[in-house]
Coordinates of C-alpha atoms in Angstrom, one line a residue:
A1 CA 14.5 253.1 65.2
E2 CA 17.3 253.6 62.7
L3 CA 19.7 254.8 65.4
E4 CA 18.6 251.9 67.6
K5 CA 19.3 249.4 64.9
Q6 CA 22.7 250.9 64.2
I7 CA 23.7 250.1 67.8
I8 CA 21.5 247.1 68.8
K9 CA 22.5 243.9 66.9
T10 CA 20.9 240.5 67.2
G11 CA 23.4 237.9 68.3
V12 CA 25.9 240.6 69.4
N13 CA 24.3 242.5 72.2
V14 CA 20.7 241.2 72.2
D15 CA 19.1 237.9 71.5
V16 CA 16.1 239.3 69.6
L17 CA 15.5 242.6 67.9
L18 CA 11.8 243.3 67.2
D19 CA 10.9 246.1 64.9
Y20 CA 7.5 247.8 64.8
D21 CA 8.0 248.3 61.0
D22 CA 5.1 250.8 61.0
L23 CA 6.1 253.5 58.6
E24 CA 2.7 253.5 56.9
L25 CA 0.4 253.1 59.9
G26 CA -0.1 256.8 60.7
A27 CA -3.8 256.6 60.5
L28 CA -3.9 254.3 63.5
H29 CA -2.5 256.8 66.1
V30 CA -4.5 258.3 68.9
H31 CA -4.5 261.7 67.0
K32 CA -5.8 264.7 69.1
G33 CA -2.2 266.0 69.0
D34 CA -0.7 262.5 69.7
C35 CA 0.9 261.0 66.6
L36 CA 3.2 258.7 68.5
H37 CA 0.9 256.4 70.6
Y38 CA -1.4 254.0 68.9
C39 CA -5.1 253.5 69.6
M40 CA -5.8 250.3 71.4
P41 CA -6.7 247.8 70.3
G42 CA -4.7 248.3 67.1
A43 CA -1.2 248.2 65.8
V44 CA 0.4 247.5 69.2
D45 CA -1.5 244.2 69.6
L46 CA 0.3 242.6 66.7
V47 CA 3.7 243.6 68.1
G48 CA 2.6 242.5 71.6
A49 CA 1.4 239.1 70.3
R50 CA 4.7 238.5 68.4
L51 CA 6.7 239.4 71.4
L52 CA 4.6 237.1 73.6
E53 CA 5.0 234.3 71.2
K54 CA 8.8 234.5 71.6
F55 CA 8.6 233.9 75.3
S56 CA 7.2 230.4 74.8
D57 CA 10.0 229.1 72.6
T58 CA 12.9 231.4 73.3
E59 CA 15.2 228.9 75.0
Q60 CA 15.2 226.4 72.1
K61 CA 15.5 228.9 69.4
L62 CA 18.3 230.8 71.1
E63 CA 20.2 227.5 71.8
D64 CA 20.0 226.8 68.1
F65 CA 21.2 230.3 67.4
D66 CA 24.1 229.9 69.8
K67 CA 25.2 226.8 68.0
S68 CA 25.1 228.5 64.6
D69 CA 28.2 229.9 63.0
N70 CA 26.2 232.4 61.0
H71 CA 25.6 235.1 63.6
G72 CA 26.7 237.9 61.3
D73 CA 24.0 237.1 58.8
H74 CA 21.3 237.7 61.3
Q75 CA 22.4 240.9 63.0
N76 CA 19.2 242.7 62.1
D77 CA 16.8 239.7 62.0
T78 CA 13.7 240.1 64.0
S79 CA 13.5 236.4 64.5
F80 CA 9.8 236.5 63.4
S81 CA 9.6 234.6 60.1
G82 CA 7.9 236.6 57.5
T83 CA 7.2 239.5 59.8
E84 CA 8.4 242.2 57.5
Q85 CA 6.5 240.9 54.5
R86 CA 3.3 240.5 56.6
V87 CA 3.4 244.0 58.1
E88 CA 4.2 245.5 54.7
D89 CA 1.3 243.7 53.1
G90 CA -1.0 244.9 55.9
N91 CA 0.3 248.5 55.5
E92 CA -0.2 248.4 51.8
S93 CA -3.9 247.5 52.0
E94 CA -4.6 250.0 54.8
T95 CA -3.0 253.0 53.1
E96 CA -4.3 252.4 49.6
D97 CA -8.0 252.2 50.6
G98 CA -8.2 253.3 54.3
G99 CA -8.9 249.8 55.6
D100 CA -7.4 246.3 55.9
D101 CA -8.8 244.3 53.0
N102 CA -7.5 241.1 54.6
R103 CA -8.3 241.7 58.2
N104 CA -8.7 238.1 59.0
G105 CA -6.4 236.8 56.3
D106 CA -6.5 233.1 55.4
Q107 CA -8.1 232.3 58.7
N108 CA -11.5 233.5 57.6
D109 CA -11.9 231.5 54.4
N110 CA -10.9 234.5 52.3
V111 CA -13.6 236.7 53.8
N112 CA -11.9 240.1 53.8
I113 CA -13.6 242.1 56.5
P114 CA -12.6 245.8 56.6
V115 CA -10.8 246.8 59.8
T116 CA -13.4 249.5 60.5
M117 CA -16.3 247.0 60.6
G118 CA -18.3 247.1 63.8
Y119 CA -19.2 249.4 66.7
Y120 CA -18.8 249.3 70.4
N121 CA -19.4 251.4 73.5
L122 CA -21.3 254.3 71.8
S123 CA -18.8 254.6 69.0
C124 CA -21.8 254.7 66.6
P125 CA -23.9 257.9 66.5
F126 CA -27.1 255.8 66.4
E127 CA -26.5 253.8 69.5
M128 CA -28.7 254.1 72.6
Y129 CA -27.1 254.0 76.0
K130 CA -29.5 251.5 77.4
Y131 CA -28.5 248.9 74.9
S132 CA -24.7 249.4 75.1
C133 CA -23.7 247.0 77.8
A134 CA -20.1 248.2 77.5
A135 CA -21.2 251.8 78.4
M136 CA -23.3 250.6 81.4
Q137 CA -20.8 248.3 83.1
D138 CA -20.9 248.5 86.9
N139 CA -19.4 245.2 88.0
E140 CA -17.8 242.0 86.9
S141 CA -21.1 240.4 86.0
D142 CA -21.7 243.3 83.6
E143 CA -18.3 242.7 82.0
Q144 CA -19.1 239.1 81.5
V145 CA -22.4 240.0 79.7
T146 CA -20.6 242.5 77.5
A147 CA -17.9 240.0 76.6
A148 CA -20.5 237.2 75.8
S149 CA -22.3 239.6 73.5
M150 CA -19.2 240.8 71.8
Q151 CA -18.0 237.2 71.3
Y152 CA -21.3 236.4 69.6
Y153 CA -21.0 239.4 67.3
Q154 CA -17.4 238.5 66.4
Q155 CA -18.4 234.9 65.9
H156 CA -20.8 235.9 63.2
L157 CA -18.9 238.9 61.8
S158 CA -18.1 237.1 58.6
E159 CA -21.7 236.5 57.8
I160 CA -22.7 240.0 58.8
W161 CA -20.0 241.5 56.6
R162 CA -21.1 239.4 53.6
A163 CA -24.6 240.7 54.0
F164 CA -23.5 244.3 54.0
D165 CA -21.0 243.7 51.2
S166 CA -23.8 242.1 49.0
V167 CA -25.9 245.3 49.5
F168 CA -23.3 248.0 49.2
N169 CA -20.7 246.5 46.8
D170 CA -21.6 247.7 43.3
Q171 CA -19.3 245.0 41.8
I172 CA -21.4 242.3 43.4
N173 CA -24.8 243.8 42.5
P174 CA -24.4 246.6 40.0
Q175 CA -28.0 246.6 38.9
Q176 CA -29.4 246.9 42.4
K177 CA -32.3 249.4 42.7
P178 CA -32.5 251.7 45.7
K179 CA -35.1 250.5 48.2
R180 CA -37.2 252.7 50.5
I181 CA -37.9 250.7 53.6
F182 CA -40.4 251.5 56.3
M183 CA -39.8 249.8 59.7
T184 CA -42.5 250.2 62.3
G185 CA -42.7 248.3 65.6
D186 CA -41.7 248.8 69.2
S187 CA -38.2 249.2 70.8
L188 CA -37.2 245.7 69.7
L189 CA -37.5 246.6 66.0
R190 CA -35.8 249.9 66.8
Q191 CA -32.8 247.8 67.9
V192 CA -32.7 246.2 64.4
F193 CA -32.7 249.6 62.8
I194 CA -29.8 250.7 65.1
S195 CA -27.8 247.6 64.2
I196 CA -28.2 248.1 60.4
A197 CA -27.4 251.8 60.7
C198 CA -24.4 251.3 63.0
N199 CA -22.7 248.6 60.9
A200 CA -23.3 250.6 57.8
F201 CA -21.8 253.7 59.5
S202 CA -18.7 251.8 60.4
L203 CA -18.3 251.0 56.7
N204 CA -18.7 254.7 55.7
A205 CA -21.9 253.7 53.9
V206 CA -24.2 256.4 55.4
E207 CA -24.9 259.4 53.2
R208 CA -27.6 261.1 55.3
S209 CA -29.2 260.5 58.7
E210 CA -31.6 262.1 61.1
V211 CA -32.3 260.9 64.6
Q212 CA -34.9 262.5 66.7
W213 CA -33.2 262.3 70.1
R214 CA -35.4 263.1 73.0
K215 CA -34.3 266.0 75.4
K216 CA -35.2 263.7 78.3
W217 CA -35.2 259.9 78.3
P218 CA -35.7 257.8 81.4
C219 CA -32.7 255.9 82.6
P220 CA -32.8 252.1 82.6
K221 CA -33.7 250.6 85.9
G222 CA -30.9 248.8 87.6
I223 CA -28.1 251.1 86.6
A224 CA -26.1 252.4 89.6
K225 CA -24.9 255.6 87.9
C226 CA -26.8 256.6 84.8
A227 CA -24.6 258.7 82.5
I228 CA -27.0 259.8 79.8
T229 CA -30.5 261.0 80.5
G230 CA -31.3 263.0 77.3
G231 CA -29.9 264.1 74.0
V232 CA -27.5 262.0 71.8
H233 CA -27.4 258.3 72.8
S234 CA -30.4 258.6 75.2
G235 CA -33.4 257.5 73.2
F236 CA -35.3 258.4 70.1
D237 CA -38.7 258.0 68.5
A238 CA -38.2 258.3 64.8
A239 CA -35.0 258.0 62.8
S240 CA -34.1 257.9 59.1
V241 CA -31.0 256.9 57.3
R242 CA -30.0 257.1 53.6
F243 CA -27.1 254.9 52.5
T244 CA -24.5 255.6 49.8
N245 CA -26.2 253.1 47.4
G246 CA -29.5 255.1 47.6
M247 CA -31.3 252.7 50.0
E248 CA -33.3 254.4 52.7
I249 CA -34.6 253.0 56.0
H250 CA -37.2 255.0 58.0
Y251 CA -38.1 253.8 61.5
V252 CA -41.3 255.0 63.3
P253 CA -42.8 253.5 66.5
H254 CA -46.0 251.7 65.6
S255 CA -47.9 253.0 68.7
G256 CA -46.9 256.6 68.4
F257 CA -44.3 258.9 70.0
R258 CA -43.9 259.5 73.6
V259 CA -45.2 263.1 73.4
T260 CA -46.3 264.0 69.9
G261 CA -46.6 262.2 66.6
E262 CA -48.7 259.7 64.9
G263 CA -50.9 257.9 67.4
D264 CA -51.2 254.5 65.8
V265 CA -49.4 253.6 62.5
L266 CA -51.5 250.4 62.0
Q267 CA -54.8 252.3 62.2
R268 CA -53.5 254.8 59.7
M269 CA -52.4 252.1 57.3
K270 CA -55.7 250.3 57.7
R271 CA -57.6 253.4 56.7
Q272 CA -55.3 253.9 53.7
V273 CA -55.9 250.3 52.5
D274 CA -59.7 250.8 52.9
D275 CA -59.6 254.1 51.0
S276 CA -57.1 253.5 48.2
G277 CA -55.7 250.0 48.5
E278 CA -52.2 251.5 49.1
I279 CA -50.1 252.7 52.1
D280 CA -47.3 255.2 52.5
F281 CA -44.8 256.3 55.1
G282 CA -47.1 258.8 56.8
T283 CA -45.8 262.2 57.9
K284 CA -43.7 261.4 61.0
T285 CA -40.4 260.0 59.5
A286 CA -37.3 261.8 60.6
F287 CA -36.7 263.1 57.1
P288 CA -39.0 262.8 54.1
P289 CA -38.6 259.6 52.0
S290 CA -37.5 260.1 48.4
G291 CA -40.4 258.2 46.9
P292 CA -43.0 255.5 47.6
M293 CA -42.5 252.6 50.0
D294 CA -40.8 249.5 48.5
V295 CA -40.7 247.4 51.7
L296 CA -42.7 247.3 54.9
V297 CA -41.1 245.7 57.9
Y298 CA -43.3 245.1 60.9
E299 CA -42.9 243.7 64.4
L300 CA -45.6 243.6 67.0
G301 CA -43.3 243.5 70.0
A302 CA -43.8 242.6 73.6
H303 CA -45.9 245.3 75.3
R304 CA -49.3 243.6 74.8
K305 CA -51.0 240.8 76.7
P306 CA -51.8 237.7 74.6
R307 CA -55.4 238.6 73.8
K308 CA -54.5 242.1 72.6
S309 CA -51.5 240.7 70.7
R310 CA -53.7 238.3 68.8
E311 CA -56.2 241.0 68.0
M312 CA -53.5 243.3 66.6
L313 CA -51.8 240.5 64.6
N314 CA -55.1 239.5 63.1
S315 CA -55.8 243.1 62.2
F316 CA -52.4 243.6 60.6
A317 CA -52.7 240.3 58.7
S318 CA -56.3 240.6 57.4
D319 CA -56.8 244.4 57.2
I320 CA -53.4 245.5 55.9
A321 CA -51.0 242.7 54.8
M322 CA -53.4 240.4 53.0
P323 CA -55.1 243.1 50.9
L324 CA -51.7 244.3 49.8
M325 CA -50.5 240.8 49.0
R326 CA -53.6 240.3 46.8
S327 CA -53.0 243.6 45.0
K328 CA -52.2 243.3 41.3
S329 CA -50.2 246.6 41.5
E330 CA -46.5 246.2 40.7
Q331 CA -45.9 249.1 43.1
R332 CA -47.2 247.4 46.2
P333 CA -44.6 247.2 48.9
K334 CA -43.1 243.8 49.8
I335 CA -44.0 242.8 53.4
V336 CA -41.6 241.5 56.0
Y337 CA -42.5 240.4 59.5
V338 CA -39.8 240.0 62.2
T339 CA -40.8 237.9 65.1
T340 CA -40.6 239.2 68.7
P341 CA -37.3 238.0 70.2
T342 CA -37.4 235.5 73.1
A343 CA -37.7 236.8 76.6
H344 CA -35.5 235.0 79.2
F345 CA -36.8 236.0 82.5
N346 CA -36.7 233.5 85.3
T347 CA -40.4 232.6 85.0
T348 CA -42.3 229.5 83.9
D349 CA -42.3 230.6 80.2
G350 CA -39.5 233.3 80.2
Q351 CA -42.0 236.1 79.8
H352 CA -42.2 239.2 81.9
M353 CA -45.0 239.0 84.5
S354 CA -47.5 241.7 85.0
G355 CA -47.3 243.3 88.4
K356 CA -44.3 243.4 90.7
M357 CA -41.6 240.8 90.0
G358 CA -39.1 239.6 92.6
D359 CA -35.3 240.0 92.1
E360 CA -34.9 236.3 91.4
Q361 CA -37.5 236.4 88.6
K362 CA -35.7 239.4 87.0
Q363 CA -32.5 237.3 86.6
C364 CA -32.0 236.2 83.0
V365 CA -31.8 232.5 82.3
D366 CA -29.5 231.2 79.5
R367 CA -32.3 229.2 77.8
V368 CA -36.0 228.7 77.7
T369 CA -38.0 225.9 76.0
H370 CA -40.3 228.2 73.9
N371 CA -41.2 231.7 72.9
P372 CA -44.9 232.2 73.3
R373 CA -45.0 235.5 71.5
A374 CA -43.2 234.2 68.4
E375 CA -45.3 231.0 68.4
L376 CA -48.5 233.1 68.3
E377 CA -47.1 235.3 65.6
K378 CA -46.2 232.3 63.4
Q379 CA -49.7 230.9 63.9
I380 CA -51.2 234.0 62.3
I381 CA -48.4 235.3 60.0
K382 CA -47.8 233.1 57.0
T383 CA -45.3 233.5 54.2
G384 CA -47.0 233.7 50.9
V385 CA -50.4 234.3 52.5
N386 CA -50.1 237.6 54.3
V387 CA -46.4 238.4 54.2
D388 CA -43.6 237.9 51.7
V389 CA -40.9 237.1 54.3
L390 CA -41.1 235.9 57.9
L391 CA -37.9 236.4 59.8
D392 CA -37.5 234.5 63.1
Y393 CA -35.0 235.4 65.7
D394 CA -34.6 231.7 66.6
D395 CA -33.0 232.7 69.9
L396 CA -34.2 230.3 72.6
E397 CA -30.7 229.7 74.0
L398 CA -29.3 233.2 73.8
G399 CA -30.4 234.4 77.3
A400 CA -26.9 235.2 78.3
L401 CA -26.7 238.0 75.7
H402 CA -29.5 240.2 77.1
V403 CA -28.9 243.6 78.7
H404 CA -29.7 242.0 82.1
K405 CA -30.1 244.6 85.0
G406 CA -33.8 243.5 85.0
D407 CA -34.1 243.5 81.2
C408 CA -34.2 240.0 79.8
L409 CA -35.9 241.0 76.5
H410 CA -33.6 243.5 74.8
Y411 CA -30.2 242.3 73.7
C412 CA -26.8 244.0 74.3
M413 CA -25.5 245.8 71.3
P414 CA -23.5 244.7 69.4
G415 CA -24.7 241.1 69.7
A416 CA -27.6 238.9 68.7
V417 CA -29.5 241.7 67.0
D418 CA -26.8 242.3 64.5
L419 CA -27.1 238.9 62.9
V420 CA -30.9 239.4 62.5
G421 CA -30.3 242.9 61.1
A422 CA -27.7 241.6 58.6
R423 CA -30.1 238.9 57.3
L424 CA -32.9 241.4 57.1
L425 CA -30.7 243.8 55.2
E426 CA -29.6 241.1 52.8
K427 CA -33.1 240.6 51.7
F428 CA -33.5 244.2 50.6
S429 CA -30.9 243.7 47.9
D430 CA -32.6 240.8 46.2
T431 CA -36.2 241.0 47.2
E432 CA -37.5 241.9 43.8
Q433 CA -36.1 238.9 42.0
K434 CA -36.7 236.4 44.7
L435 CA -40.3 237.5 45.3
E436 CA -41.0 237.5 41.6
D437 CA -39.9 233.9 41.5
F438 CA -42.0 233.2 44.6
D439 CA -45.1 234.8 43.0
K440 CA -44.7 232.5 40.0
S441 CA -44.4 229.4 42.1
D442 CA -47.4 227.1 42.8
N443 CA -45.9 225.9 46.1
H444 CA -46.8 228.8 48.3
G445 CA -48.2 226.4 50.9
D446 CA -44.9 224.6 51.3
H447 CA -43.3 227.9 52.4
Q448 CA -45.7 229.3 54.8
N449 CA -43.3 229.5 57.6
D450 CA -40.1 229.8 55.6
T451 CA -37.9 232.7 56.6
S452 CA -36.4 232.8 53.2
F453 CA -32.9 232.6 54.7
S454 CA -31.4 229.3 53.6
G455 CA -29.9 227.5 56.5
T456 CA -30.7 230.2 59.0
E457 CA -32.3 228.0 61.6
Q458 CA -29.5 225.5 61.6
R459 CA -26.8 228.1 61.8
V460 CA -28.4 229.9 64.8
E461 CA -29.1 226.6 66.6
D462 CA -25.5 225.4 66.0
G463 CA -24.3 228.7 67.5
N464 CA -26.6 228.4 70.5
E465 CA -25.7 224.8 71.2
S466 CA -22.0 225.5 71.5
E467 CA -22.5 228.6 73.6
T468 CA -24.9 227.1 76.2
E469 CA -23.2 223.8 76.7
D470 CA -19.8 225.0 77.8
G471 CA -20.2 228.7 78.4
G472 CA -18.4 229.7 75.2
D473 CA -18.3 228.9 71.5
D474 CA -15.5 226.4 70.9
N475 CA -15.9 226.8 67.2
R476 CA -16.5 230.5 67.1
N477 CA -15.7 230.9 63.4
G478 CA -16.7 227.5 62.2
D479 CA -15.6 226.2 58.8
Q480 CA -15.2 229.8 57.6
N481 CA -12.1 230.2 59.7
D482 CA -9.9 227.4 58.6
N483 CA -10.4 225.5 62.0
V484 CA -8.8 228.3 64.0
N485 CA -10.8 228.3 67.2
I486 CA -10.8 231.9 68.6
P487 CA -12.2 232.3 72.1

């Protein structure tokens, strides 16, 4: 570049000289023996954008330049106002702490999202192939689904980052106590575990992990060429992760493992409550917890018919949750219930029908009028009565974000699950104080269906409305992004 700039002169033998100005961006190369080409997306995109920008206004600016008598003063000018300072500022933050502390700059309302934040296309070691729409793409329709999910994730990235920052940033919450969280449910709650683990992994916040990948895992139906049928990224039963702040999350399926393991977690916890009034993690976590359970997160899921679902919910509420809630022990775990996400099959109520479904019925619709499973759950599960926190997906209009390929229940990842995971994670950092305040309150009845996430319902509905009315979110970043509308 030094040789080039000795010979190439703006206003003498070129109209514009654009410099990469990238002396301190070595960490962004492809590596693997290639320290010249950059990973994409990455450093090249900023240069490409600035070059493209010049094509739209070159004529006028160069006419002005030709009329100027000061050609000599601009011989090495890149013609990008402030470029050198901006790139140097970006380099400084990246090289000092390994990430870009101002990734989105002033356009994100001073929310400084690390450049490493996020995961995509099996970049995270906890991801499952069947939920990574980018990895399963077969056609243009798949690409559109992947793009819609990624857009939703990016749209809410500021909120997701703030949740993780509030949990893992010691300067924000220096007195935070490590929490030991037990998550038990079906594959839908497993997606929430994956989301939290993957976003934390991208922030280098994972200290230890263990995932019990199956040697064989059935391929999702509807995939033309299934690339992963066992091992890493296929499927797992139990998984555990410990974060750098001491927090642990242990996921175990509530109805047992595919081959061996605990047959029914709820039955085991019911026996424990009957015998001692307390519950524990059991013996099937991927690695042993460091201490007693601080938080229980449960989700029934979508595999039962309504009658069986009601039976199991009543049992959870009356035999496990309510006795724990009434316990006077300061050590009793806080209880969180996550509703079953909305199904968007092309049926009368969006639900999967028993028996054989036609191809048209397997097509996901963008929106449905109600979620029968969540409605049933909220009839039985009450905040302040049998749970401490009730977290609702609130996703009636997010049908475009599902995996598709005959699956209109699970969401592509990253996507809708990540916002739910972030809000759930956020609760773990301040559960003690908020629930202490709640216990002292005399207004429990007023909060029976409160999710304890201020403004959650309105935020998700606002996002859904813009996505479904015009096929995209015209205000992707809302007020948090200084009115810059990013597609």
